[in-house]
């Protein structure tokens, strides 16, 4: 517009260009995926595009003319006027021209994370407006959180794996050292035979010496070597079993634990009789799990309860259960030898046995139980008093309530 002219006198081509530019701007505002909100210097909303409506859940008519602070939670809500006044006074921007992550407030009061970028436009007629570009980043934040959780889980798994490798290699070394030691003994025995055969001893002496080596030293060394090899074999197949656990497919279904425990109890009947122990199973809630693997967990707990009974008193083993906050919690209690506090965490480690000479076992049962339950979104923990007994707790998800109404 030439200086001094009024709107009525402006060149028709200027007016058309202005209208076109307005149309273009409106099209951008209407179709932008980002929420675009303009406010004046007092923070009053002047425009609110459809994407902003979608993000904040309120219509343009509900917010235009109101303070933009209505789209923020406390304390920004109360302080926004001050922020704006401070910026206008000092020119020091915290968001304008910088952009950052803030929290937005929807019409229904719910909060969400958003990316906010603000640009400032000085109007030719004086004053200025601020345009806010808003993007709801809830989904991105969720992904970030999931990623963080995964990274943490991965780190934990890595640490566990390191611990397994450490313990396993430590345990595998001891039979190896035996094999090495007794192989040397064998070599020595052979050397002795050789010297004796080529020596000047009388026949009788030679025969007696050879007999001792062949009938005692060599078979003893061979026996130790064979038992160490068998030990390594047990350890390696145990490792294999644990590693397979992570790969076995799970068939998760509601489990009738009363039936499962009745079945397990039956398989233990003979051992219970032999040990003169009594098993009591209470009413148990159902849970979600893979039947075979959960059966293995409880069989193992019962097996341990029996194995580590105190021979000095009649054994009593009790299985009970309850529901708590969507979880089914089972307890396998015994009045056995118990476990002292400092060893309670260790017993879940692979191959860890408090007393390697006590009962038969590989030190794998609880490792397998722990891993199985981890894969089931389950947990296992214990309370134990040495000399009194132990209580192992297992927590598993409760199946959603089944409606019987037809
Ligand atoms: P295993 O029974 O084959 O040795 P587990 O992993 O099942 O292996 O148990 C590890 C160790 O935890 C056992 O060697 C034993 O020392 C201890 N333990 C497990 N259950 C009990 C229990 N109910 N009472 C006392 N000690 C137990």
mmCIF file of C-alpha atoms and ligand atoms in Angstrom, residues 300-301 303-309 332 334 336-339 343 346-349 351-356 358-368 382 384 389-392, ligand 1:
data_model
loop_
_atom_site.group_PDB
_atom_site.id
_atom_site.type_symbol
_atom_site.label_atom_id
_atom_site.label_comp_id
_atom_site.label_asym_id
_atom_site.label_seq_id
_atom_site.Cartn_x
_atom_site.Cartn_y
_atom_site.Cartn_z
ATOM 1 C CA UNK A 300 11.689 -79.029 42.913
ATOM 2 C CA UNK A 301 10.558 -77.078 45.957
ATOM 3 C CA UNK A 303 12.006 -82.249 46.575
ATOM 4 C CA UNK A 304 14.183 -79.729 48.443
ATOM 5 C CA UNK A 305 11.768 -79.535 51.369
ATOM 6 C CA UNK A 306 12.131 -83.314 51.699
ATOM 7 C CA UNK A 307 15.883 -83.448 51.058
ATOM 8 C CA UNK A 308 16.730 -80.833 53.646
ATOM 9 C CA UNK A 309 14.531 -82.052 56.496
ATOM 10 C CA UNK A 332 6.060 -74.248 50.392
ATOM 11 C CA UNK A 334 9.168 -77.122 55.811
ATOM 12 C CA UNK A 336 13.878 -78.744 58.043
ATOM 13 C CA UNK A 337 17.440 -77.598 58.642
ATOM 14 C CA UNK A 338 16.841 -74.033 57.413
ATOM 15 C CA UNK A 339 19.295 -71.685 55.700
ATOM 16 C CA UNK A 343 23.437 -67.851 52.249
ATOM 17 C CA UNK A 346 23.376 -67.618 47.104
ATOM 18 C CA UNK A 347 21.161 -70.679 46.824
ATOM 19 C CA UNK A 348 19.672 -69.358 43.565
ATOM 20 C CA UNK A 349 23.111 -69.254 41.949
ATOM 21 C CA UNK A 351 25.539 -75.070 41.083
ATOM 22 C CA UNK A 352 25.477 -73.478 44.514
ATOM 23 C CA UNK A 353 24.962 -75.998 47.333
ATOM 24 C CA UNK A 354 25.375 -75.094 50.963
ATOM 25 C CA UNK A 355 26.611 -78.550 51.840
ATOM 26 C CA UNK A 356 27.808 -80.506 48.800
ATOM 27 C CA UNK A 358 24.097 -83.304 51.915
ATOM 28 C CA UNK A 359 21.574 -85.344 49.978
ATOM 29 C CA UNK A 360 21.732 -85.732 46.240
ATOM 30 C CA UNK A 361 21.627 -82.675 44.056
ATOM 31 C CA UNK A 362 23.369 -80.631 41.430
ATOM 32 C CA UNK A 363 22.672 -77.176 42.851
ATOM 33 C CA UNK A 364 20.514 -76.421 39.829
ATOM 34 C CA UNK A 365 16.916 -76.768 41.039
ATOM 35 C CA UNK A 366 16.523 -73.262 42.427
ATOM 36 C CA UNK A 367 18.451 -71.662 39.540
ATOM 37 C CA UNK A 368 16.020 -73.296 37.150
ATOM 38 C CA UNK A 382 12.273 -67.240 50.886
ATOM 39 C CA UNK A 384 14.243 -69.216 56.654
ATOM 40 C CA UNK A 389 12.814 -74.530 58.687
ATOM 41 C CA UNK A 390 12.280 -72.621 55.466
ATOM 42 C CA UNK A 391 9.395 -71.061 53.601
ATOM 43 C CA UNK A 392 9.704 -70.599 49.849
HETATM 44 P P1 LIG B 1 20.173 -78.930 45.066
HETATM 45 O O1 LIG B 1 19.015 -79.224 45.949
HETATM 46 O O2 LIG B 1 20.241 -79.823 43.868
HETATM 47 O O3 LIG B 1 21.461 -78.817 45.790
HETATM 48 P P2 LIG B 1 18.927 -76.354 44.622
HETATM 49 O O4 LIG B 1 19.288 -75.293 43.648
HETATM 50 O O5 LIG B 1 17.556 -76.909 44.565
HETATM 51 O O6 LIG B 1 20.002 -77.498 44.406
HETATM 52 O O7 LIG B 1 19.234 -75.821 46.085
HETATM 53 C C1 LIG B 1 20.463 -75.160 46.348
HETATM 54 C C2 LIG B 1 20.825 -75.291 47.803
HETATM 55 O O8 LIG B 1 19.900 -74.569 48.611
HETATM 56 C C3 LIG B 1 20.767 -76.704 48.336
HETATM 57 O O9 LIG B 1 21.961 -77.393 48.069
HETATM 58 C C4 LIG B 1 20.558 -76.479 49.832
HETATM 59 O O10 LIG B 1 21.794 -76.200 50.430
HETATM 60 C C5 LIG B 1 19.731 -75.202 49.848
HETATM 61 N N1 LIG B 1 18.271 -75.474 50.021
HETATM 62 C C6 LIG B 1 17.339 -75.504 49.068
HETATM 63 N N2 LIG B 1 16.114 -75.760 49.575
HETATM 64 C C7 LIG B 1 16.271 -75.894 50.904
HETATM 65 C C8 LIG B 1 15.375 -76.151 51.996
HETATM 66 N N3 LIG B 1 14.057 -76.329 51.815
HETATM 67 N N4 LIG B 1 15.909 -76.192 53.246
HETATM 68 C C9 LIG B 1 17.232 -76.009 53.453
HETATM 69 N N5 LIG B 1 18.127 -75.775 52.459
HETATM 70 C C10 LIG B 1 17.666 -75.715 51.202
#
